[in-house]
Structures are given as structure tokens and as C-alpha cells.
Short mmCIF file of C-alpha atoms in Angstrom, two decimals:
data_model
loop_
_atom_site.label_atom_id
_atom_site.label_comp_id
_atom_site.label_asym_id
_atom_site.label_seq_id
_atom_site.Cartn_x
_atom_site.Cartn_y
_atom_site.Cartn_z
CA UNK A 1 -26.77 -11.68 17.43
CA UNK A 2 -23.15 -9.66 17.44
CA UNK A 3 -20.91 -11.19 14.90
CA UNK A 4 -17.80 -12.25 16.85
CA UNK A 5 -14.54 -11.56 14.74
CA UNK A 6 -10.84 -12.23 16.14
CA UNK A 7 -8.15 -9.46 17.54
CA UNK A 8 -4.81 -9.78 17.26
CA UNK A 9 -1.91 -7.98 18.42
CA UNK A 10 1.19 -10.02 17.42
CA UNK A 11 3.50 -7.06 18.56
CA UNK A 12 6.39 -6.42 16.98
CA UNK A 13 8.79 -8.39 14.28
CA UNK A 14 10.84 -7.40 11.27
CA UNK A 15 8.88 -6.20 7.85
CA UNK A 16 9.44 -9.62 6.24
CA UNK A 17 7.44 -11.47 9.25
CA UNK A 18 4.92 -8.46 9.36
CA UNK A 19 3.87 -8.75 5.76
CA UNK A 20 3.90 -12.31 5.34
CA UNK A 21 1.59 -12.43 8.50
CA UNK A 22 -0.94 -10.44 6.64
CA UNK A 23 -0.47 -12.70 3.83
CA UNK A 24 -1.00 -15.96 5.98
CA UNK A 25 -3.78 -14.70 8.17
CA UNK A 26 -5.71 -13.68 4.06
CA UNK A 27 -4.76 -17.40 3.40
CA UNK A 28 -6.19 -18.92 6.35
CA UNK A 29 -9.27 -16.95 6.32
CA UNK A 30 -9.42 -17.45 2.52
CA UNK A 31 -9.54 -21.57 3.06
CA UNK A 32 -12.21 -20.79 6.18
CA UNK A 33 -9.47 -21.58 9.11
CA UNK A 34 -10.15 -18.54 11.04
CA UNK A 35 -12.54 -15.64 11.12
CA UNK A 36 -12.55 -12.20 9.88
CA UNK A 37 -9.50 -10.85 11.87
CA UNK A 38 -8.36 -7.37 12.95
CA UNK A 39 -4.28 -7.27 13.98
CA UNK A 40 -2.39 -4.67 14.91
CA UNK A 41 1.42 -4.65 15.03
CA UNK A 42 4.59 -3.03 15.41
CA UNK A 43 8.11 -2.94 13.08
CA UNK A 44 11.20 -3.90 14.65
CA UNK A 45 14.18 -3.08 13.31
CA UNK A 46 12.26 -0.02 11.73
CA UNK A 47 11.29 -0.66 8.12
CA UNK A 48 10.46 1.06 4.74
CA UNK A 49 7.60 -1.04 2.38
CA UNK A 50 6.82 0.04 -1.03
CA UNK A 51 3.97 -0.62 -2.62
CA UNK A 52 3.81 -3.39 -5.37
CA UNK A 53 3.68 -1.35 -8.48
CA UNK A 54 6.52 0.40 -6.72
CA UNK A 55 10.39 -0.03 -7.93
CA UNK A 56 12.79 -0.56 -4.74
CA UNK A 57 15.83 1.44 -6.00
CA UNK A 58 13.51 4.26 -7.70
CA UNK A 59 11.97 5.20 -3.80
CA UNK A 60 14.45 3.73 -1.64
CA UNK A 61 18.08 4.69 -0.57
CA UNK A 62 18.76 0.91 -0.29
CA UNK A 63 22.52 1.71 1.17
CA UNK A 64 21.10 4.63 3.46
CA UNK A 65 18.76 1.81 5.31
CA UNK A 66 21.61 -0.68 5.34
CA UNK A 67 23.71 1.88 7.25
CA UNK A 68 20.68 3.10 9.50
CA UNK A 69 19.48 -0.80 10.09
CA UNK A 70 16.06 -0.33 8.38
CA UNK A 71 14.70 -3.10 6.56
CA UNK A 72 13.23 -2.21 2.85
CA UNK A 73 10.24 -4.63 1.62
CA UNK A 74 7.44 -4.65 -1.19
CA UNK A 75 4.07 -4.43 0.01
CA UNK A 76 1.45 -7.12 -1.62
CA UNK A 77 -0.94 -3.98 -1.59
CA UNK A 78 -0.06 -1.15 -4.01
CA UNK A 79 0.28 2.72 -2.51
CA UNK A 80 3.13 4.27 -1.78
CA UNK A 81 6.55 3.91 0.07
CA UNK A 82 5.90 4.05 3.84
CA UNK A 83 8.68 4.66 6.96
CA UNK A 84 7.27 2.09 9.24
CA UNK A 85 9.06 3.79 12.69
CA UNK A 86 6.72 5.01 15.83
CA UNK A 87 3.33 4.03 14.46
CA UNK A 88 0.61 1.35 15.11
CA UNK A 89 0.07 -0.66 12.06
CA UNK A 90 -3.23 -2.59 11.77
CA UNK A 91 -4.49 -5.14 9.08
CA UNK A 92 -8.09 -6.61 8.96
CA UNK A 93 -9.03 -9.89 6.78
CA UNK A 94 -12.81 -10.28 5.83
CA UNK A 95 -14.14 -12.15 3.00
CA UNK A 96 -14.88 -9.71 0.03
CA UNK A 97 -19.12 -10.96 0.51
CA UNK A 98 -19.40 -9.83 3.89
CA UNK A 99 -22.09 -7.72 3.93
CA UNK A 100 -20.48 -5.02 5.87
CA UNK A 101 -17.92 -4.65 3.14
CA UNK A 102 -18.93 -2.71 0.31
CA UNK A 103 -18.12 -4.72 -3.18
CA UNK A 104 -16.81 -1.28 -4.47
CA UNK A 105 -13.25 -0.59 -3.54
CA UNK A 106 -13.48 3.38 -2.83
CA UNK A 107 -16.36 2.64 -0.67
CA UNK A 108 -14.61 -0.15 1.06
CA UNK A 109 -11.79 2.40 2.00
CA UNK A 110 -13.83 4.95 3.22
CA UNK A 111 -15.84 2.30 5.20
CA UNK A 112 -12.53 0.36 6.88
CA UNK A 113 -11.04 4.10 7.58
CA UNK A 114 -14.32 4.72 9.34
CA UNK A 115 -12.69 2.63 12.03
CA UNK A 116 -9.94 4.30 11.83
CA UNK A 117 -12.06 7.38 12.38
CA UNK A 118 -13.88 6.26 15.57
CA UNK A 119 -10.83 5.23 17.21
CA UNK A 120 -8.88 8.31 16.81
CA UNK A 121 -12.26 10.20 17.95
CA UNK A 122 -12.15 8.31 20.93
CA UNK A 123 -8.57 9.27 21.75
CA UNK A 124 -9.67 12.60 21.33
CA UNK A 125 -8.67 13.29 17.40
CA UNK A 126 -10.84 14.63 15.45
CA UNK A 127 -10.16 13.02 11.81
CA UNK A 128 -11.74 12.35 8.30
CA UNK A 129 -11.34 10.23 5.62
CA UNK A 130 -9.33 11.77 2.78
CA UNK A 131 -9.99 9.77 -0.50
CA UNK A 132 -8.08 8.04 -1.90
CA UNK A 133 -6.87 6.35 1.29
CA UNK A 134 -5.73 8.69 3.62
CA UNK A 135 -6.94 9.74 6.98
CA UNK A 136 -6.49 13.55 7.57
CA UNK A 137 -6.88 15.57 10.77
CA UNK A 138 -7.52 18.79 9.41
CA UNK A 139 -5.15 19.12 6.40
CA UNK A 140 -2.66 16.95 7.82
CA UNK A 141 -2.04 13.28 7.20
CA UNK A 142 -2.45 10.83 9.84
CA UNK A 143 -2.70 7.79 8.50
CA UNK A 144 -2.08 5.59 4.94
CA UNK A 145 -4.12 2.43 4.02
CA UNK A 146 -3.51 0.03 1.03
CA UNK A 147 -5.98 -3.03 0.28
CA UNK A 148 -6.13 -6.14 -2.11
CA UNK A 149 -8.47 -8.43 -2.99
CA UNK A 150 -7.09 -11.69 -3.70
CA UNK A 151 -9.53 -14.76 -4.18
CA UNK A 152 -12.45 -12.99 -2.75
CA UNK A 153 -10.59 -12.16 0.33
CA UNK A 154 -10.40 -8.32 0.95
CA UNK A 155 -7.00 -7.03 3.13
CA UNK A 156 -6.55 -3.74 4.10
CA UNK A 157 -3.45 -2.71 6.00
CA UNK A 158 -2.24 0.66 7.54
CA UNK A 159 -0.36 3.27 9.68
CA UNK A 160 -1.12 5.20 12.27
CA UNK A 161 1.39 7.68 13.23
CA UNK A 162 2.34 7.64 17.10
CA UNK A 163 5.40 10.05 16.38
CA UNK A 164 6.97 11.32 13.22
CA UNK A 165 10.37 11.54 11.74
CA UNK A 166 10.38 13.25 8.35
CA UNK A 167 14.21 13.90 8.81
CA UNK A 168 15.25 10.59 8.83
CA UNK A 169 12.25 9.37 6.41
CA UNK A 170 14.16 11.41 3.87
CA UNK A 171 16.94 9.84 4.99
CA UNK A 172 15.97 6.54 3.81
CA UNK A 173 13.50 7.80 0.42
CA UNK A 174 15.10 9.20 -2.58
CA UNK A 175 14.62 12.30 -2.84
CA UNK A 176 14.65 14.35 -6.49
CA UNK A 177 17.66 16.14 -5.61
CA UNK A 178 19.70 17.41 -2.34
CA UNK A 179 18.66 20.55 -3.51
CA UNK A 180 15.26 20.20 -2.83
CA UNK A 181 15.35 17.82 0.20
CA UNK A 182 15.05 20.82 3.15
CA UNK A 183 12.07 22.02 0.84
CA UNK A 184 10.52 18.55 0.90
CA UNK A 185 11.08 17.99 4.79
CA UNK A 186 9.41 21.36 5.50
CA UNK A 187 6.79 20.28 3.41
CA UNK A 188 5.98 16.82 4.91
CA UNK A 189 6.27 18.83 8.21
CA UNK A 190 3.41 20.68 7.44
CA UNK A 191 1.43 17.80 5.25
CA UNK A 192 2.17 15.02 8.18
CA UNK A 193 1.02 15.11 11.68
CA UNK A 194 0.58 12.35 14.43
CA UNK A 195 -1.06 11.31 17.56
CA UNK A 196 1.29 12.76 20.14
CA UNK A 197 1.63 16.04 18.58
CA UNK A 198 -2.11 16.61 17.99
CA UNK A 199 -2.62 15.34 22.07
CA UNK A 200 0.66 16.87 22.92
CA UNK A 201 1.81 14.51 24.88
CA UNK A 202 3.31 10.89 24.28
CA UNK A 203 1.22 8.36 23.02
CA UNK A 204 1.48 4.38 23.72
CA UNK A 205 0.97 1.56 21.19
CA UNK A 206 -1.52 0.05 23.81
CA UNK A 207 -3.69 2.83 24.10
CA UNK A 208 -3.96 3.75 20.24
CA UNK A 209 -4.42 -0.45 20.08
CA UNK A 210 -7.70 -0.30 22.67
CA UNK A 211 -9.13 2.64 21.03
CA UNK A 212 -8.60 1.56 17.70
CA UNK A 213 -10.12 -1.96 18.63
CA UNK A 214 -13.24 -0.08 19.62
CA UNK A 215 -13.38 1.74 16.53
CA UNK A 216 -13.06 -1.69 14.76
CA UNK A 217 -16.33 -3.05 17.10
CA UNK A 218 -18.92 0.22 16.71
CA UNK A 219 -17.82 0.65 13.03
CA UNK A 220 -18.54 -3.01 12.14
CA UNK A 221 -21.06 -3.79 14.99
CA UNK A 222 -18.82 -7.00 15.92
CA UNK A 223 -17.42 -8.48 19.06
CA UNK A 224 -13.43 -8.55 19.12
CA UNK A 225 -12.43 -11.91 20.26
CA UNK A 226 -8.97 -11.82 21.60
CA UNK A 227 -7.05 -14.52 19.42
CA UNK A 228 -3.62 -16.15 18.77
CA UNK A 229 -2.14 -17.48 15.05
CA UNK A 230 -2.90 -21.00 14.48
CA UNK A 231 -0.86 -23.38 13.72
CA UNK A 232 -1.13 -22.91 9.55
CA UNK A 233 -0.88 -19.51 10.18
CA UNK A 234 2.58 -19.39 11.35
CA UNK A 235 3.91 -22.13 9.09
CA UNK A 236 2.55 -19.90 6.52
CA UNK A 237 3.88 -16.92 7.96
CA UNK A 238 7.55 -18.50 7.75
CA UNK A 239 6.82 -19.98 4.34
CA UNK A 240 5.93 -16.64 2.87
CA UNK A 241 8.84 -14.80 4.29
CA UNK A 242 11.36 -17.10 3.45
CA UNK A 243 10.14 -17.98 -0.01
CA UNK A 244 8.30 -14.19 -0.93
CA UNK A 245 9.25 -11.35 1.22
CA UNK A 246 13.02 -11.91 2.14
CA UNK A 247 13.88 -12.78 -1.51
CA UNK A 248 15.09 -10.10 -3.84
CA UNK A 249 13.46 -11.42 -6.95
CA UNK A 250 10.59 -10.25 -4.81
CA UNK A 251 11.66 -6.95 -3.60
CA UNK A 252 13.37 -5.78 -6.62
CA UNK A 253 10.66 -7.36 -9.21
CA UNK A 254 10.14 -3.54 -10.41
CA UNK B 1 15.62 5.93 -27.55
CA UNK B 2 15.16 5.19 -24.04
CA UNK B 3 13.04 7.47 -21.89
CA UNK B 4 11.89 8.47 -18.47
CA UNK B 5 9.21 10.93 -17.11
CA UNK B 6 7.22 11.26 -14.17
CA UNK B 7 3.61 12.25 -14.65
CA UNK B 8 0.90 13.35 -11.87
CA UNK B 9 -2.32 11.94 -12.65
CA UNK B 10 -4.69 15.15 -12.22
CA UNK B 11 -6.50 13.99 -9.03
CA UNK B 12 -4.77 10.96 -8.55
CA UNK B 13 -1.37 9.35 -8.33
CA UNK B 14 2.50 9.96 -9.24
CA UNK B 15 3.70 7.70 -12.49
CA UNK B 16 6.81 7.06 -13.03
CA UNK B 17 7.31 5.36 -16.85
CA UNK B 18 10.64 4.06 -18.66
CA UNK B 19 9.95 3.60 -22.33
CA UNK B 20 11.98 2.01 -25.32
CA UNK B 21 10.79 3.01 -28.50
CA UNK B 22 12.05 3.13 -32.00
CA UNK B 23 12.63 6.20 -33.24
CA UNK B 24 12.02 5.20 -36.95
CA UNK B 25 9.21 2.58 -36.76
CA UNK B 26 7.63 4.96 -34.18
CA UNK B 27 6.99 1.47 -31.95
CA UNK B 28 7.14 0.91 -28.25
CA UNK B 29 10.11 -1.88 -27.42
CA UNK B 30 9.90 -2.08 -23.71
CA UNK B 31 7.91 0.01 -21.09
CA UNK B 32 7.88 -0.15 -17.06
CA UNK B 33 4.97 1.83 -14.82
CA UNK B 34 5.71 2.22 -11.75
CA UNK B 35 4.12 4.67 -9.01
CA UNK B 36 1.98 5.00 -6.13
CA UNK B 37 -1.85 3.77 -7.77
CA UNK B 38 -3.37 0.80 -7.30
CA UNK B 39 -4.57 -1.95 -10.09
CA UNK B 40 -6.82 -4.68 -8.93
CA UNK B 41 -5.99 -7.51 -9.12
CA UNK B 42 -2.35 -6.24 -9.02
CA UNK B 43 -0.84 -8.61 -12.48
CA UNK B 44 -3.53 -6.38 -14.56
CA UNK B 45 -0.19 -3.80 -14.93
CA UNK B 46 1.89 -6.50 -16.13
CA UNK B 47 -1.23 -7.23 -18.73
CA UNK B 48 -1.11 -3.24 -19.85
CA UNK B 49 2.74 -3.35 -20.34
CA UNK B 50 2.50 -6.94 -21.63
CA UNK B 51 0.09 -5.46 -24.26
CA UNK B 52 1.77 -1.87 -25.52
CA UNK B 53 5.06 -3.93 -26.57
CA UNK B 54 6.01 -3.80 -30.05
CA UNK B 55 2.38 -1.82 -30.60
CA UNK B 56 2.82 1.83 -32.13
CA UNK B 57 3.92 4.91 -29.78
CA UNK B 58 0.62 6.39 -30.66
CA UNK B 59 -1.82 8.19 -28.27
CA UNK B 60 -4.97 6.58 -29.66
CA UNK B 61 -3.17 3.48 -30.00
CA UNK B 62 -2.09 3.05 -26.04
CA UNK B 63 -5.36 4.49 -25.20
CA UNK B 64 -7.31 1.50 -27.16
CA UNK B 65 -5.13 -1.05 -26.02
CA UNK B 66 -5.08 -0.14 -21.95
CA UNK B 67 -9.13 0.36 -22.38
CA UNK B 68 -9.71 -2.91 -23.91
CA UNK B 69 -6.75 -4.77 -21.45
CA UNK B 70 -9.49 -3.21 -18.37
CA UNK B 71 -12.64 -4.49 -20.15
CA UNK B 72 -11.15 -7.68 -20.99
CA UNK B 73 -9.53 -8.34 -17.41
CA UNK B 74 -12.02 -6.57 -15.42
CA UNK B 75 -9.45 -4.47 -14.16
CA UNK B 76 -10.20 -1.80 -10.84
CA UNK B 77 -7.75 1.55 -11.32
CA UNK B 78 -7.83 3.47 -8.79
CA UNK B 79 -5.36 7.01 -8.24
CA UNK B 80 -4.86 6.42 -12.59
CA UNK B 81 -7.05 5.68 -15.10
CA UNK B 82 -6.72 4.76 -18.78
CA UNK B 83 -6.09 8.65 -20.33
CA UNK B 84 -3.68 9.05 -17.38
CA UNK B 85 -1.84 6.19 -18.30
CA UNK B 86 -1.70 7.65 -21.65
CA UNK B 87 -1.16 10.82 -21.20
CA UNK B 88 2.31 9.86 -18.78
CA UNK B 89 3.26 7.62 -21.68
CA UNK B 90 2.97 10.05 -24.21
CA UNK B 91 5.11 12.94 -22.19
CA UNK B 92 7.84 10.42 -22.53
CA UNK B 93 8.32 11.36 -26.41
CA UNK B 94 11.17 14.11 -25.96
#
């Protein structure tokens, strides 16, 4: 019998709701509330995260997002500093002993990004899974993924790129020196691709969301259920963000 | 002396390490990792810094203490690993 897991596309909110969603939908499944849950989401205002072993001021030019309206937040997950802007960001929740989720956390990677994989092949992107946790289409960077394990619940979140900016990414990131920063966006230009210039045409959040969704149901051999946040989940969600991700003792912790 | 470098783990991540040492005892005061790798479950990097303070700046040393920190914790690296983590500490010395 297909295993029937939930879908969710909240759309989009502000980096402090998106990542204490994730954190609320890994608590809910964590007490047994809901199922194993794919969402996919969207930033709005545009956002930079960092990832937790990550110092704020170190990566980010806090006063360049203040003036360009960008939100700066730490990631639960560790990685490295992302420019959330036109992309599809997914999560998926799933109990660390599901047998479709390899105990080892490499393999676990490869095996969520295999999703990843299928969904950009359907869209007509060839793509592979570039260890540690990237997703390359030929050389060129796609897509980022960071997981945690917390309490025997596994959560893996990342980016697809719809459209990229490195101009204004380096905007936002510190960069070594000013010196260097025209070498550094040249180079990003040619390390970092996305869907619309690979199809050559613009790309929608809804169709990378179907496809993507599909990758999620042959990869796993599961049913999406479409699916809304219960209740707990979205007391959590504005329990986490007020008390976690809004605070500075949180943000600026390294 | 305080002291910052950045270190690429060969094949893995970017480290970025502030260290406090004295320079006549030859010990480590204070030190903060921070970078792009991942440690699971995530408070195993507070455990490692937790447990090179006031420990000798010493290659063997750190290398000892981060192993055993891992065994004892059970703690997943991945992008660094324990001679990384050593070897970005030890660059710091000027």
C-alpha cells in the first residue's frame, strides 16, 4: 500500500515565520501530530539565513540588508549563508527510522536531493547530486540543502534557484575586500546557475512546486496529500519566532 | 595574543577560528569556530570549544581532545573533521 505523506505549500512569509515553520512542523511530527511532511515556500521581504555554526556580522552586511529591506536570520541547520530572493525553498520532516531514510547522514543527502533530482529532470534539467549537499547541473550550482536531526526527527531544508542575483547577493555578504568583490561576482556567475537560465525562459514557483512534488512521490514511492498547519503547528510557529528566530541573542549567538 | 585565520578544510568546508592564547604558558584562553560545516547534533561545537579552554596550544593536544569530545558525544562532522579542526587552529599561531 502507498505510504501517504502531507504537502504543503504555505507560500510566502518573512525568514523568521519560514524557519520557525520548519521548526514547528519537526515538533509536531516529532510528538506524532502530523505525518512525514514535504513544504515548499517562498521569502518575503527577501532574506539572508546563515547557518548555525555561522557568525551574523562575520557573513552578513547587517546595515547593507537594513537599507535594501532584507531580513538576516540563523538557520537551525548548519551550511552556509544563503540569499533567499527568486527561489523555491522546500523542507521535508520524516522521522530519522523511516526506512526510506538512510541512518547515515551523507547518504540521507544524496537520497533527499534525489528528489530534488527527479523534479528538475522533469522540468527538463538535467542535474546531479554534488556531495556534500549541493545539486549541480553540470558544474554549476543549482541548489543548497542543510539537515538536522533533532530527537530522532530528520529536517532537511533547501533552495532552488528560479533566478539569480549575485550582484546584489554581494551586496548583502561580506565580502574579503572591495578589491576582490568584481572577481568574486564573476566567479559566482560562472559557479551559480538557475532554472530560468538553463530553460531560458521564466520560470514560476508553481511549476518548479508540481514538479518538485513529483520528484518528492517517485523518489520516496509516497502519495502527497495536500495539507494545511494544524492548530499546534502555528501556535508553535509564532512561539518559535517570537521567542527563537526574531531575537538577537539568537541571531548573533556566534 | 588574540588571533584570526581562515582555513579550507581540503575537501570540505571554510573555518573561520578566533583564538586567545597565552603567549608564555603556551595555553588556549578563549576560541570561537565558526564556518560553513555541519556538527550533529549542532551543541557538539560548543563541547569542542568548551573542551580546548585553558588546555595547551599544542597540535597533539587539540587533536586528542576534539577526537575524544566525538567519541564521547557521538558526534557526526561532516565538510571538517578532527585534523581539520586542528590543523585551522594551529595556522592561528602567527
Amino acid at each position: 500500500m502507498t505510504e501517504h505523506w502531507r504537502f504543503l505549500d504555505t507560500g510566502s512569509h518573512d525568514a523568521f515565520t519560514n524557519m520557525a515553520m520548519d521548526r514547528a512542523i519537526l515538533e509536531a511530527h516529532r510528538t506524532g501530530l502530523v505525518p512525514p511532511t514535504v513544504r515548499v515556500y517562498g521569502w518575503t521581504p527577501s532574506a539572508i539565513s546563515i547557518g548555525y555554526f555561522q557568525g551574523m556580522t562575520e557573513e552578513v552586511d547587517v546595515q547593507a540588508c537594513q537599507q535594501h529591506g532584507v531580513d538576516c536570520v540563523r538557520r537551525i541547520t548548519g551550511g552556509g549563508a544563503v540569499f533567499h530572493d527568486k527561489e523555491l525553498t522546500y523542507s521535508i520532516v520524516v522521522a530519522e527510522s523511516h526506512p526510506k531514510i538512510p541512518r547515515n547522514i551523507l547518504e540521507s543527502y544524496g537520497r533527499i536531493c534525489g528528489a530534488l533530482v527527479r523534479g528538475l529532470e522533469d522540468l527538463g534539467i538535467a542535474s546531479s547530486f554534488a556531495p556534500i549537499n549541493d545539486i549541480v547541473v553540470g558544474s554549476q550550482k543549482i541548489s543548497g540543502n542543510a539537515q538536522t536531526r533533532k530527537q530522532g526527527i530528520v529536517l532537511q531544508h533547501g533552495t532552488i534557484l528560479l533566478d539569480v542575483d549575485v550582484e546584489t547577493m554581494f551586496t548583502l555578504l561580506k565580502v574579503p575586500s572591495e578589491k576582490i568583490k568584481d572577481k568574486m561576482i564573476a566567479d559566482a556567475r560562472q559557479r551559480v546557475t538557475s532554472c530560468s537560465r538553463i530553460l531560458g525562459r521564466p520560470i514560476s514557483f508553481k511549476e518548479v512546486a508540481a514538479n518538485l512534488r513529483r520528484g518528492f512521490e517517485e523518489e520516496f514511492s509516497i502519495r502527497l496529500d495536500d495539507g494545511a498547519l494544524i492548530e499546534e503547528e502555528r501556535e508553535w510557529t509564532t512561539k518559535f519566532r517570537e521567542e527563537c528566530f526574531r531575537q538577537a541573542a539568537w541571531n548573533y549567538r556566534r | 595574543m588574540h588571533v584570526h585565520t581562515i582555513y579550507k578544510v581540503p575537501q570540505g568546508k571554510l573555518l573561520k577560528i578566533s583564538l586567545d592564547y597565552d603567549d608564555a604558558t603556551n595555553v588556549i584562553q578563549q576560541i570561537r569556530i565558526t564556518g560553513d560545516f555541519f556538527i550533529h547534533p549542532e551543541d557538539g561545537l560548543e563541547l569542542l570549544e568548551e573542551s580546548l579552554r585553558h588546555t595547551p596550544y599544542d597540535h597533539d593536544v587539540i587533536l586528542k581532545n576534539i577526537k575524544h569530545q566525538i567519541t564521547a558525544h557521538q558526534l557526526t562532522l561532516i565538510g571538517v573533521t578532527a585534523e581539520g579542526l586542528t590543523q585551522g587552529i594551529m595556522r592561528c599561531r602567527p
